[in-house]
mmCIF file of C-alpha atoms in Angstrom:
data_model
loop_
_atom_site.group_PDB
_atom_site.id
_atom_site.type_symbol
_atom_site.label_atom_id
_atom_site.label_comp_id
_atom_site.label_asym_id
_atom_site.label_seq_id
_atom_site.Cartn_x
_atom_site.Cartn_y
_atom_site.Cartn_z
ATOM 1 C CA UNK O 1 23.164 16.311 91.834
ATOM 2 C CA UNK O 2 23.543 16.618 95.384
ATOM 3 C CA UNK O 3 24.044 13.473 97.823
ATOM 4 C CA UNK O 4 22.195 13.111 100.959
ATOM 5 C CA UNK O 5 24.752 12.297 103.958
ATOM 6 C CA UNK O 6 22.909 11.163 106.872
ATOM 7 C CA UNK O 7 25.136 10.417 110.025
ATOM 8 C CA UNK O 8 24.594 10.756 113.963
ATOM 9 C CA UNK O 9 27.040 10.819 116.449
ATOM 10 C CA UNK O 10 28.196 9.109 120.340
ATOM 11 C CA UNK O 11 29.536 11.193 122.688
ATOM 12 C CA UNK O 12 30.730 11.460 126.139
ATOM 13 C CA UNK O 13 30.433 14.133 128.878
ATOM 14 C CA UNK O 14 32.026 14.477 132.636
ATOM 15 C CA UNK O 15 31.472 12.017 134.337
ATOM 16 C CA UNK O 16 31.518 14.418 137.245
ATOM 17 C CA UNK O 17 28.555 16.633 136.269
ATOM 18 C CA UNK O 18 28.193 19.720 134.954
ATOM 19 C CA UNK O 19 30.423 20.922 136.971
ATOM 20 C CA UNK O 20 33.210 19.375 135.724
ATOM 21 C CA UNK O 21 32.359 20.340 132.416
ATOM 22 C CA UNK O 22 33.989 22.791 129.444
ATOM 23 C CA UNK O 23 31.911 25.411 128.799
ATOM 24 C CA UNK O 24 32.857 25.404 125.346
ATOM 25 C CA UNK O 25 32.457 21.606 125.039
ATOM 26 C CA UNK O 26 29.733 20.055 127.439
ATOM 27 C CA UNK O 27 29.743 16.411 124.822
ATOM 28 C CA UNK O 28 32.857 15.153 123.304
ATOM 29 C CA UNK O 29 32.328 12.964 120.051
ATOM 30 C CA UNK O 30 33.919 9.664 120.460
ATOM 31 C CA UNK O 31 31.783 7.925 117.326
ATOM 32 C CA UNK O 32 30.677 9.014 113.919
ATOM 33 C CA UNK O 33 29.076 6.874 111.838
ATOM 34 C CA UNK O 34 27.478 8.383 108.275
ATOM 35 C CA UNK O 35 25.232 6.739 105.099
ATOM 36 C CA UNK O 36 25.641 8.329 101.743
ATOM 37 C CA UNK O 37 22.873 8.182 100.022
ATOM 38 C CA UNK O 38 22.322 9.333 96.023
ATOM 39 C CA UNK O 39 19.506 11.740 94.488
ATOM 40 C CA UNK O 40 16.915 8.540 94.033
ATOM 41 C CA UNK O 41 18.129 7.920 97.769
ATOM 42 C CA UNK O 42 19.773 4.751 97.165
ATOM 43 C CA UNK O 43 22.673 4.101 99.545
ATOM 44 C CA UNK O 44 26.133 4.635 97.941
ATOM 45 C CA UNK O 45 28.737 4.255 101.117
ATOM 46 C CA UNK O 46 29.173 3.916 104.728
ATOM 47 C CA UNK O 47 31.682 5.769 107.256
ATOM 48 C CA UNK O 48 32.477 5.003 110.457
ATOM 49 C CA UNK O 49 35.343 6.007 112.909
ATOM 50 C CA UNK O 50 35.831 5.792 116.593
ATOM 51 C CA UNK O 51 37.200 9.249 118.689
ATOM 52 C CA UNK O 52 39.841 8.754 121.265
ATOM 53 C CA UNK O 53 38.930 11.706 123.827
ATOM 54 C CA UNK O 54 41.430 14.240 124.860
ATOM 55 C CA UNK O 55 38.882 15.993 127.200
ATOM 56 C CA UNK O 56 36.968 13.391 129.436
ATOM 57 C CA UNK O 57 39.452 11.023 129.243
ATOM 58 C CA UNK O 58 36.645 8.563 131.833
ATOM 59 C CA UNK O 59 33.130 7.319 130.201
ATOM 60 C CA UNK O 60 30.321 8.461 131.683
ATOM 61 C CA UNK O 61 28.308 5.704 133.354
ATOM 62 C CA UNK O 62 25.607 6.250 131.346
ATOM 63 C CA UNK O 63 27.552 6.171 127.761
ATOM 64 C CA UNK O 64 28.856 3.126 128.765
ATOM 65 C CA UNK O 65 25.107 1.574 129.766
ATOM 66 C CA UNK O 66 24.057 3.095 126.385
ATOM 67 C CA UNK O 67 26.601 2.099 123.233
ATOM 68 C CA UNK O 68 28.585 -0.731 125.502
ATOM 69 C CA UNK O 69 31.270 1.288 124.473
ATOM 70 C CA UNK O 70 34.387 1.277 126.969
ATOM 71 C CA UNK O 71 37.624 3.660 127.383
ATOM 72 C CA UNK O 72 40.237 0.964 126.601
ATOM 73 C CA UNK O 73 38.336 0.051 122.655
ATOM 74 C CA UNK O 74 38.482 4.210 122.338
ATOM 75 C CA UNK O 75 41.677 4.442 123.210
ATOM 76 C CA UNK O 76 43.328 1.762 121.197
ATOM 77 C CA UNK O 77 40.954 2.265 117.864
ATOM 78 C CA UNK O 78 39.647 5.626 118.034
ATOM 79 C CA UNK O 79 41.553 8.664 116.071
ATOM 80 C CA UNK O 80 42.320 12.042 116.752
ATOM 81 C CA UNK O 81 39.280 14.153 116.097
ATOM 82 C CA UNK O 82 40.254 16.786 113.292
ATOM 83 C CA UNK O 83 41.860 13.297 111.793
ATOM 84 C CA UNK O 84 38.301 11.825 111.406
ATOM 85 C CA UNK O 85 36.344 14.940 110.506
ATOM 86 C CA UNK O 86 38.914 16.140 107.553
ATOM 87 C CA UNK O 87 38.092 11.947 106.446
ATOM 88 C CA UNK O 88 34.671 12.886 106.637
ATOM 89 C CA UNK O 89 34.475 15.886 104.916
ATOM 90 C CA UNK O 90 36.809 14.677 101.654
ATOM 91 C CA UNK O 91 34.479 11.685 101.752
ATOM 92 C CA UNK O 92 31.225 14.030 101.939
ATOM 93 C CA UNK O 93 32.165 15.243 98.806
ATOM 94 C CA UNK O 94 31.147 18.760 97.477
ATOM 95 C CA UNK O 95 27.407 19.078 97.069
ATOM 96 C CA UNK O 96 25.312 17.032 99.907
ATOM 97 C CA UNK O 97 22.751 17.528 102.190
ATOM 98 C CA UNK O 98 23.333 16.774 105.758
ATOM 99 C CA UNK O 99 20.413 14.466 107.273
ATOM 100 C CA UNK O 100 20.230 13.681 111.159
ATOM 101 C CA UNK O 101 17.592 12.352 113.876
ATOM 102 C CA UNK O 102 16.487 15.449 116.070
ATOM 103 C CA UNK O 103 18.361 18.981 115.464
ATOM 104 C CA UNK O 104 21.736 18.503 118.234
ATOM 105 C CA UNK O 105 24.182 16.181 115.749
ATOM 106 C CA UNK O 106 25.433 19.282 113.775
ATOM 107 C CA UNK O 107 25.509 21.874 116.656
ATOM 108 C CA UNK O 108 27.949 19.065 118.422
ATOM 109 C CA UNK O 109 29.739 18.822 115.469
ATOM 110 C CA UNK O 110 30.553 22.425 114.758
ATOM 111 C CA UNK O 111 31.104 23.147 118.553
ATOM 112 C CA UNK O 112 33.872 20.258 118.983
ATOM 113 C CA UNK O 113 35.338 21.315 115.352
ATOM 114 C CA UNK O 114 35.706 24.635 117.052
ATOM 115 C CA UNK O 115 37.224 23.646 120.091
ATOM 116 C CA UNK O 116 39.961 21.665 118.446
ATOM 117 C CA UNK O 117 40.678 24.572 115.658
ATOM 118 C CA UNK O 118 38.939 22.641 113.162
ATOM 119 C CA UNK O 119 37.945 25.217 109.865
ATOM 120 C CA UNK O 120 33.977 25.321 109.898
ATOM 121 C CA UNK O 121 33.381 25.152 105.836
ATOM 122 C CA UNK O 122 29.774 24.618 106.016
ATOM 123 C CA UNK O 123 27.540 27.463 104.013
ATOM 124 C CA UNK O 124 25.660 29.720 106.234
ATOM 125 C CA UNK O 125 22.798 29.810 107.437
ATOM 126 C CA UNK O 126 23.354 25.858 107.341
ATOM 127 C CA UNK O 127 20.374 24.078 106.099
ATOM 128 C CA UNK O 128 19.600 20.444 106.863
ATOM 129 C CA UNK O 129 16.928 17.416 106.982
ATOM 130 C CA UNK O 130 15.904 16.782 110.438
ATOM 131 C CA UNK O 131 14.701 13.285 109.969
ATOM 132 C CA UNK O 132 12.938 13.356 113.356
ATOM 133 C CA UNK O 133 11.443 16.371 113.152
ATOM 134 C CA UNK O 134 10.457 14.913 108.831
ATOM 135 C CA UNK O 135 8.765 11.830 110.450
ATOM 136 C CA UNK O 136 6.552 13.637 112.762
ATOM 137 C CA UNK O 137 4.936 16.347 110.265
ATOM 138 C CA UNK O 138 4.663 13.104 107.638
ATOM 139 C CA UNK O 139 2.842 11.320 110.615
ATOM 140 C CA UNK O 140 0.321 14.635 111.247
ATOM 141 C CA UNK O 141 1.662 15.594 114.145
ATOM 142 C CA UNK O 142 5.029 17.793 114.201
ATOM 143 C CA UNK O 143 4.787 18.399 118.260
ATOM 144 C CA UNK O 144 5.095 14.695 118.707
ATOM 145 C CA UNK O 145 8.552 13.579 118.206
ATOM 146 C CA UNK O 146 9.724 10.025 118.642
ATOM 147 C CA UNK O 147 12.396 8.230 119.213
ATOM 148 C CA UNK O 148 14.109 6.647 116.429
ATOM 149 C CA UNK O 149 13.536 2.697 117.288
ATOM 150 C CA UNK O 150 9.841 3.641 117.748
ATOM 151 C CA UNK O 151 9.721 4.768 113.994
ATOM 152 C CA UNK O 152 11.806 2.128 112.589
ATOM 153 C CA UNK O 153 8.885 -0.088 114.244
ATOM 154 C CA UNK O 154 6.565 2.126 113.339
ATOM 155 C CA UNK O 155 7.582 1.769 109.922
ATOM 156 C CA UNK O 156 8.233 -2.122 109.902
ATOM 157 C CA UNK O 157 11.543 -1.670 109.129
ATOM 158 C CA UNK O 158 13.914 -4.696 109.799
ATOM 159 C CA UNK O 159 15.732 -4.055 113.022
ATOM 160 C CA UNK O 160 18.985 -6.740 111.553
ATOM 161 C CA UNK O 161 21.483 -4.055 113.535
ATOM 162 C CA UNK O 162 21.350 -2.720 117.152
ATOM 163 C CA UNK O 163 20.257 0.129 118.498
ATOM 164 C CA UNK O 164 22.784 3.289 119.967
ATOM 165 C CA UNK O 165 25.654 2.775 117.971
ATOM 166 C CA UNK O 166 26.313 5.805 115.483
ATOM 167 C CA UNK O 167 27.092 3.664 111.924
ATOM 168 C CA UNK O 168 23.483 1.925 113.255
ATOM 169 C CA UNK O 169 21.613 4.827 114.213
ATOM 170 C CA UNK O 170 22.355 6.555 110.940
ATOM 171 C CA UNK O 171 21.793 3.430 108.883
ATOM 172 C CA UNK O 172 18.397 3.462 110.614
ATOM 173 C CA UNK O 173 17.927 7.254 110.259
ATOM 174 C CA UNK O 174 18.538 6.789 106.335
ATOM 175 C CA UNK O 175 15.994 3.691 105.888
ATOM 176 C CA UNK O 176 13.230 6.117 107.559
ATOM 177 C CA UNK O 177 13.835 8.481 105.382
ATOM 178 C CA UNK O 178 13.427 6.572 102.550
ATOM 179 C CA UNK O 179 10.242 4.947 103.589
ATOM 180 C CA UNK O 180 8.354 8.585 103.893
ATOM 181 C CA UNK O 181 6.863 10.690 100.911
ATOM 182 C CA UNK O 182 9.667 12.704 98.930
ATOM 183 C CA UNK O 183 6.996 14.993 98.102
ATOM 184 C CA UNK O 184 5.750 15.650 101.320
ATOM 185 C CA UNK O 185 9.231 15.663 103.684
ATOM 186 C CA UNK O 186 11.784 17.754 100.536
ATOM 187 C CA UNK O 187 10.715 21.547 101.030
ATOM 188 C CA UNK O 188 10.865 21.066 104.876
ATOM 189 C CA UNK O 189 14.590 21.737 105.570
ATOM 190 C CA UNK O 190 15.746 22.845 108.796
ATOM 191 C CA UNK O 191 17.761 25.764 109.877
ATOM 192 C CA UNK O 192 21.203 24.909 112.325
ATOM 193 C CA UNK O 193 21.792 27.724 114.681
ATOM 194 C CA UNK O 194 25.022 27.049 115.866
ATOM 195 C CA UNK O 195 25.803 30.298 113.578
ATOM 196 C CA UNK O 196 23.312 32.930 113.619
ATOM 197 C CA UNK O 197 23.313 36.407 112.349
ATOM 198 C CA UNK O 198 25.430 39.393 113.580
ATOM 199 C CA UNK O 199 24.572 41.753 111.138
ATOM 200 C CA UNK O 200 21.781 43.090 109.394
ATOM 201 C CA UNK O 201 22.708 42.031 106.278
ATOM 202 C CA UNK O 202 22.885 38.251 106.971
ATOM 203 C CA UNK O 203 19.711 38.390 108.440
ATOM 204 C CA UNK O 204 17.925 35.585 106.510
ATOM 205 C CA UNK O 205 14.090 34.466 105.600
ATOM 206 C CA UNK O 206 13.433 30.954 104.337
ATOM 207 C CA UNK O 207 9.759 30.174 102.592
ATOM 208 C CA UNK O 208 8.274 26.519 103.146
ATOM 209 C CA UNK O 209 5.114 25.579 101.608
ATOM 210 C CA UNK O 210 2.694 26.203 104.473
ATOM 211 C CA UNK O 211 4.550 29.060 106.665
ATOM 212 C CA UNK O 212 7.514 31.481 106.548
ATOM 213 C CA UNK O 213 10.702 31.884 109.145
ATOM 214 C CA UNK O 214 12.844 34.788 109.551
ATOM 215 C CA UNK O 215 15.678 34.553 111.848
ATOM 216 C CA UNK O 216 17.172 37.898 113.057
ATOM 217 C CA UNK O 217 20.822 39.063 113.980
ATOM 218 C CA UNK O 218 21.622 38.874 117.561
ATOM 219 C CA UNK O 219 20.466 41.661 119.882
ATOM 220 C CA UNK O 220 21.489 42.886 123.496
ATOM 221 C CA UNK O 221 18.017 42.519 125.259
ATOM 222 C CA UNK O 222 14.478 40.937 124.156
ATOM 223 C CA UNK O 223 13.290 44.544 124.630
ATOM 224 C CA UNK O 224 15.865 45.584 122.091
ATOM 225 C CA UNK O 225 14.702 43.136 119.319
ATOM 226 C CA UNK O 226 10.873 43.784 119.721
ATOM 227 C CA UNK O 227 11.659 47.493 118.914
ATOM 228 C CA UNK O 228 13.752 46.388 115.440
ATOM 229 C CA UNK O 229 11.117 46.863 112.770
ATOM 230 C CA UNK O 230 11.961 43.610 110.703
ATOM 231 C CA UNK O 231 11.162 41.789 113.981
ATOM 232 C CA UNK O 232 8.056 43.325 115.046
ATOM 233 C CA UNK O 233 6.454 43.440 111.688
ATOM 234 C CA UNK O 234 3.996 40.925 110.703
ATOM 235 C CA UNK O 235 3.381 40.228 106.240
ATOM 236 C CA UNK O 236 0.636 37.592 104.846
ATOM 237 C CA UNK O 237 3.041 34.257 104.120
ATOM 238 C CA UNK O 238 0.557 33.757 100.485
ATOM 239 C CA UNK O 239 0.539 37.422 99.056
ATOM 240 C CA UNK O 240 3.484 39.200 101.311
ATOM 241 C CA UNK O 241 0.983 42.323 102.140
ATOM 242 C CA UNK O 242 1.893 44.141 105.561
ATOM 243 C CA UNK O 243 -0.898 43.527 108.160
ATOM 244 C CA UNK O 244 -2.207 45.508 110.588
ATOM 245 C CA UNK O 245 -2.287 43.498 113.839
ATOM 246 C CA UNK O 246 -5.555 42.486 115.087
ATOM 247 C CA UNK O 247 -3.262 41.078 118.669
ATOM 248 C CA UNK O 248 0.075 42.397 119.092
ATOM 249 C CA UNK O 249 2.633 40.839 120.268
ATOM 250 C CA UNK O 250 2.357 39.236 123.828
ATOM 251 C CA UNK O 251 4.367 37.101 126.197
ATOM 252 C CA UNK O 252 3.094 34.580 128.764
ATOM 253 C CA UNK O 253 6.292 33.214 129.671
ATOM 254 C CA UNK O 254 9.163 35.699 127.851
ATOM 255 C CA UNK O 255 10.596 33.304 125.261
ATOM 256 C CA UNK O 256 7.488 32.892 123.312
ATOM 257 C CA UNK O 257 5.455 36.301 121.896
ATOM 258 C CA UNK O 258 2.270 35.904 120.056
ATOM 259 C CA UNK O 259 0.425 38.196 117.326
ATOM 260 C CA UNK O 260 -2.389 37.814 115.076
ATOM 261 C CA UNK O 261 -3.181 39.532 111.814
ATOM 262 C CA UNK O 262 -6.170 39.737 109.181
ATOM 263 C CA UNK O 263 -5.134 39.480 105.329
ATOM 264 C CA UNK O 264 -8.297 40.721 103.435
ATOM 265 C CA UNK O 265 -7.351 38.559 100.878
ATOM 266 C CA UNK O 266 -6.336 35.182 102.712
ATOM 267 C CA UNK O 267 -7.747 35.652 106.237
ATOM 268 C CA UNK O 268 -6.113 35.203 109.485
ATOM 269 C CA UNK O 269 -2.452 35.155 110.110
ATOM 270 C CA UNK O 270 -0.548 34.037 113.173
ATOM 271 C CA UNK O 271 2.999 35.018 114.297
ATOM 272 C CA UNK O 272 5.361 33.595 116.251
ATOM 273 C CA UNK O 273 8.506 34.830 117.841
ATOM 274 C CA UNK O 274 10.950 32.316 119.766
ATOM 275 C CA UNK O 275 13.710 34.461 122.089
ATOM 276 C CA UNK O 276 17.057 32.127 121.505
ATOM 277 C CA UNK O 277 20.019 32.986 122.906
ATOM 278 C CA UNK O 278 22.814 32.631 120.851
ATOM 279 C CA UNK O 279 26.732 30.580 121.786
ATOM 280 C CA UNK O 280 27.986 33.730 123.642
ATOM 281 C CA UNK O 281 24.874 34.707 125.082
ATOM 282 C CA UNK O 282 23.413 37.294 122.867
ATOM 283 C CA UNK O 283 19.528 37.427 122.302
ATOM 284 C CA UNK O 284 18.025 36.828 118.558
ATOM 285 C CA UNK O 285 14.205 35.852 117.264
ATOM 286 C CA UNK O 286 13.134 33.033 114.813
ATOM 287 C CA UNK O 287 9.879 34.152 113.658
ATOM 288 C CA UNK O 288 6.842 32.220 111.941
ATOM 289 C CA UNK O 289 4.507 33.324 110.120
ATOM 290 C CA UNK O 290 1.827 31.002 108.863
ATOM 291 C CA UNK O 291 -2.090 31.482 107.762
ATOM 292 C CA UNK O 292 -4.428 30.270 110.480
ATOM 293 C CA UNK O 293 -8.575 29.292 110.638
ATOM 294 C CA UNK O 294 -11.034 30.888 113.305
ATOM 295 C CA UNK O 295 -9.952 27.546 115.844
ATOM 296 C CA UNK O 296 -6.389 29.361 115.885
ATOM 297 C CA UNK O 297 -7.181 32.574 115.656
ATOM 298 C CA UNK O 298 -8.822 31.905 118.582
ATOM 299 C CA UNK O 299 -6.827 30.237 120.353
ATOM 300 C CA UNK O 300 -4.332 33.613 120.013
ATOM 301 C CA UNK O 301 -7.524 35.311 121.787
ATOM 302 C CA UNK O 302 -7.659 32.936 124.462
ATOM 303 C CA UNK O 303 -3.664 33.490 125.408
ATOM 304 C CA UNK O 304 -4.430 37.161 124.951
ATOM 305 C CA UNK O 305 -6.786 36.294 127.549
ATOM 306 C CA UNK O 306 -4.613 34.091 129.782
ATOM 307 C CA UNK O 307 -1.925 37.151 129.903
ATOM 308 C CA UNK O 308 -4.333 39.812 130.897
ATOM 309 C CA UNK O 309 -5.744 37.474 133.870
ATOM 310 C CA UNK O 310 -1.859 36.820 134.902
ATOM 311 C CA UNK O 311 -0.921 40.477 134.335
ATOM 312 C CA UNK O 312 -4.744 41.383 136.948
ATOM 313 C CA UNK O 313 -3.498 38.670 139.315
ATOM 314 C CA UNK O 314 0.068 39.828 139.338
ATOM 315 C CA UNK O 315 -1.039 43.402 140.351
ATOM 316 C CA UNK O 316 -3.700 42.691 142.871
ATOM 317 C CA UNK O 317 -0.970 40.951 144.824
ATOM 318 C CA UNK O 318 1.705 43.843 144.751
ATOM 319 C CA UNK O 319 -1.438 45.920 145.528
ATOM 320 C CA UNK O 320 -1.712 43.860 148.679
ATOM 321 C CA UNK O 321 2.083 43.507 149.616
ATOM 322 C CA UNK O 322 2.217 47.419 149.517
ATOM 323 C CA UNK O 323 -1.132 48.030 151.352
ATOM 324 C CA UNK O 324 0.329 45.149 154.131
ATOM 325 C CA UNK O 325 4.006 46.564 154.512
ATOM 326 C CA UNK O 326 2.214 50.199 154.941
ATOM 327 C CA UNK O 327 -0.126 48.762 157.713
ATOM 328 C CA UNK O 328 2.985 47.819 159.691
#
């Protein structure tokens, strides 16, 4: 039965700014602390190691304000990085889930296992529990996101450990979790995209209970990717019929395209296309699909709307500029 490891990690930046900063490594990890927990979510174990950094080698001030962490206890009890992470992974063990408050913990992970030619042997895509992200569609609301002391007192949960320490924030991260409805939080995973798709084939489509996300391969342009038919397509998420579109897709701001369908059987369906831009700068789409009422359908109508009125605005005024410049 698979284990549910939930850790978080500290780490440091330059203290100069960004730019003083590696591209390839904006946050160094300099903590990892990690609760194993069984399949009836009982705690098993605890792990925790301190990083000495080999990049910037100086705290940031605001590291320092944060974990009370300085650069001498680093130095003199922290490891070498792919020392602690090859610790971790033996004492992961071989069938887990990884579990972690907000969605950057295992993007940082992979990215300074990369830099320091540490194998990546996670499965991809790379699944997870976003505990954060759990809490907030448990509380009704999955836009609003907060912090994790605010749910620990939220959830009466005894604060008998600080705050901003990783063995502490992932002790706190697993209590949560364990104090919110198996059955509501356990189909919700969450996709890492720190890998994404080059290919066709690992193109990849995961079902939840109330909506559907596909996540492309990476593309040169957004103009590209609207044109691939996988992408621009939009299927009921109950029976899987294609749908005409009622709305087709539409921008108001470029990362974010809208569309709006009618299943005869099930009734409205809204889609949703995010433009991400992948680690070496390539374009892809994560697309949702979920049913909708009349309230969202029309709210699709009403950004409809809102782009047409920017898209009038936007060419009365060239109309102007031109009319002005051939006055003078």
């Amino acid at each position: 039965m698979k284990t549910y490891i939930i850790f978080d990690l500290e780490w440091n930046q330059s203290p100069g700014g960004k730019e003083d900063s590696i591209e390839r490594m904006p946050f160094e990890i300099i903590e990892l602390g990690a609760v194993k927990l069984d399949q009836n979510l009982r705690p098993i174990s605890e792990f925790h190691r301190l990083i000495t950094p080999q990049v910037y080698t100086r705290l940031h001030y605001k590291i320092s304000e944060v974990t009370h962490m300085d650069i001498q206890e680093l130095k003199t009890e922290g490891e070498f990085f792919p020392d602690v992470i090859w610790d971790f992974l033996r004492w992961c063990g071989e069938d887990f889930w990884f579990c972690t408050w907000g969605s950057m913990d295992l993007t940082e992970l992979q990215r300074n296992m990369e830099y320091h030619h540490v194998e990546i042997p996670f499965e991809k895509p790379l699944c997870y529990y976003d505990v954060q992200k759990l809490y907030a569609l448990v509380r009704g609301d999955i836009r609003d996101k907060l912090s994790l002391d605010r749910a620990v007192e939220e959830l009466s949960i005894p604060q008998d450990r600080p705050f901003h320490r990783a063995p502490d924030d992932a002790y706190y991260t697993g209590k949560v979790l364990q104090k919110m409805d198996r059955a509501v939080w356990e189909p919700y995973l969450s996709v890492d995209y720190y890998w994404v798709p080059k290919r066709k084939d690992q193109e990849f489509t995961l079902r939840f209970p109330t909506y559907i996300k596909y996540v492309s391969r990476t593309f040169e342009t957004k103009e590209e990717a609207l044109k691939d038919k996988l992408v621009a397509e939009l299927a009921c998420p109950r029976c899987g019929k294609l749908l005409r579109k009622k709305v087709r897709w539409f921008s108001l701001n470029q990362k974010q395209y809208f569309c709006l369908g009618l299943c005869p059987v099930h009734g409205y369906v809204r889609g949703k296309i995010r433009m991400k831009k992948a680690e070496e700068g390539e374009i892809y789409v994560v697309k949702t699909i979920k049913a909708t009422d009349e309230d969202g359908a029309e709210e699709v109508f009403r950004k409809k709307e809102e782009q047409r009125s920017k898209r009038h605005i936007r060419h009365s005024e060239k109309k102007i500029k031109r009319k002005r410049e051939g006055v003078r």
